[in-house]
Short mmCIF file of C-alpha atoms in Angstrom, two decimals:
data_model
loop_
_atom_site.label_atom_id
_atom_site.label_comp_id
_atom_site.label_asym_id
_atom_site.label_seq_id
_atom_site.Cartn_x
_atom_site.Cartn_y
_atom_site.Cartn_z
CA UNK A 1 -262.52 -116.22 -133.98
CA UNK A 2 -262.27 -119.33 -133.28
CA UNK A 3 -265.68 -120.19 -135.59
CA UNK A 4 -264.96 -117.56 -137.94
CA UNK A 5 -267.87 -115.82 -137.52
CA UNK A 6 -267.18 -111.82 -137.30
CA UNK A 7 -269.10 -111.06 -133.95
CA UNK A 8 -268.13 -112.80 -130.50
CA UNK A 9 -270.25 -115.04 -129.75
CA UNK A 10 -271.80 -113.04 -126.05
CA UNK A 11 -273.20 -109.58 -129.10
CA UNK A 12 -274.34 -113.19 -130.81
CA UNK A 13 -276.31 -114.45 -128.61
CA UNK A 14 -278.10 -110.66 -128.42
CA UNK A 15 -278.61 -110.09 -131.61
CA UNK A 16 -279.98 -113.39 -132.15
CA UNK A 17 -282.92 -112.61 -128.80
CA UNK A 18 -283.52 -109.12 -130.77
CA UNK A 19 -285.86 -108.49 -134.32
CA UNK A 20 -285.04 -105.71 -136.23
CA UNK A 21 -288.33 -104.07 -137.74
CA UNK A 22 -287.76 -100.50 -139.37
CA UNK A 23 -284.76 -99.39 -137.24
CA UNK A 24 -287.07 -100.18 -134.25
CA UNK A 25 -285.29 -102.64 -132.03
CA UNK A 26 -287.58 -105.40 -130.55
CA UNK A 27 -287.69 -108.42 -128.06
CA UNK A 28 -288.56 -112.23 -128.87
CA UNK A 29 -291.76 -111.44 -126.52
CA UNK A 30 -292.68 -108.17 -127.90
CA UNK A 31 -296.07 -110.31 -130.07
CA UNK A 32 -297.10 -111.72 -126.65
CA UNK A 33 -297.17 -108.21 -124.73
CA UNK A 34 -298.76 -106.22 -128.16
CA UNK A 35 -301.49 -109.08 -127.55
CA UNK A 36 -302.05 -108.34 -123.68
CA UNK A 37 -302.51 -105.09 -124.44
CA UNK A 38 -304.89 -105.54 -127.11
CA UNK A 39 -306.80 -107.88 -124.90
CA UNK A 40 -307.91 -105.33 -121.91
CA UNK A 41 -308.39 -108.00 -119.36
CA UNK A 42 -307.74 -107.04 -116.08
CA UNK A 43 -306.15 -110.56 -115.20
CA UNK A 44 -304.83 -113.50 -117.67
CA UNK A 45 -303.91 -117.06 -117.29
CA UNK A 46 -301.70 -118.39 -120.82
CA UNK A 47 -300.69 -121.97 -120.89
CA UNK A 48 -296.46 -121.78 -121.77
CA UNK A 49 -297.64 -123.02 -125.29
CA UNK A 50 -299.99 -120.20 -125.88
CA UNK A 51 -297.62 -117.61 -125.13
CA UNK A 52 -294.87 -120.24 -127.28
CA UNK A 53 -297.53 -119.50 -129.99
CA UNK A 54 -298.30 -116.08 -130.03
CA UNK A 55 -294.76 -114.74 -129.30
CA UNK A 56 -294.09 -117.17 -132.26
CA UNK A 57 -291.27 -118.71 -130.32
CA UNK A 58 -291.20 -121.14 -127.40
CA UNK A 59 -291.43 -119.11 -124.39
CA UNK A 60 -288.26 -121.01 -121.88
CA UNK A 61 -285.77 -119.53 -119.05
CA UNK A 62 -285.07 -116.50 -121.53
CA UNK A 63 -288.31 -115.40 -120.15
CA UNK A 64 -287.61 -114.11 -116.29
CA UNK A 65 -285.62 -111.82 -117.46
CA UNK A 66 -287.71 -110.47 -120.87
CA UNK A 67 -291.48 -110.26 -117.97
CA UNK A 68 -290.09 -106.84 -116.86
CA UNK A 69 -290.75 -106.16 -120.21
CA UNK A 70 -294.91 -107.00 -119.85
CA UNK A 71 -294.96 -103.20 -117.79
CA UNK A 72 -294.20 -101.06 -120.01
CA UNK A 73 -298.32 -102.33 -122.50
CA UNK A 74 -300.18 -102.44 -118.84
CA UNK A 75 -298.83 -105.32 -117.64
CA UNK A 76 -296.91 -107.57 -114.43
CA UNK A 77 -296.79 -110.93 -114.32
CA UNK A 78 -298.00 -112.20 -111.06
CA UNK A 79 -296.85 -115.51 -111.45
CA UNK A 80 -294.75 -118.42 -112.95
CA UNK A 81 -295.74 -122.07 -112.68
CA UNK A 82 -294.27 -124.80 -113.50
CA UNK A 83 -295.97 -127.16 -112.48
CA UNK A 84 -299.54 -126.03 -114.05
CA UNK A 85 -296.52 -124.54 -117.10
CA UNK A 86 -299.05 -121.38 -117.47
CA UNK A 87 -297.98 -117.48 -116.08
CA UNK A 88 -301.11 -115.07 -114.26
CA UNK A 89 -300.74 -111.29 -115.55
CA UNK A 90 -302.52 -108.47 -113.96
CA UNK A 91 -303.76 -105.18 -116.10
CA UNK A 92 -301.98 -102.29 -114.31
CA UNK A 93 -304.22 -100.16 -112.92
CA UNK A 94 -302.99 -96.02 -113.20
CA UNK A 95 -304.03 -93.54 -110.73
CA UNK A 96 -305.55 -90.46 -112.19
#
């Protein structure tokens, strides 16, 4: 490798977006999804700053890629407002 690293740049980018916790791969937004799940409200609006504090990382463009993970925790990303710097989440209603 030109920069002296054993891992190609693409592999390092992937690795930097994940944490390893006792063998489980966690997304950089797992803490946010768990927060939503514990909150339990039918809808919730959070500012970018609140999301950054909860997730432990500032919200960035990659959030668009990760937002689909919220469904695994029972929520959908309803709206991202760049003007208001907020994200609206809606709880997925499960059918019995």
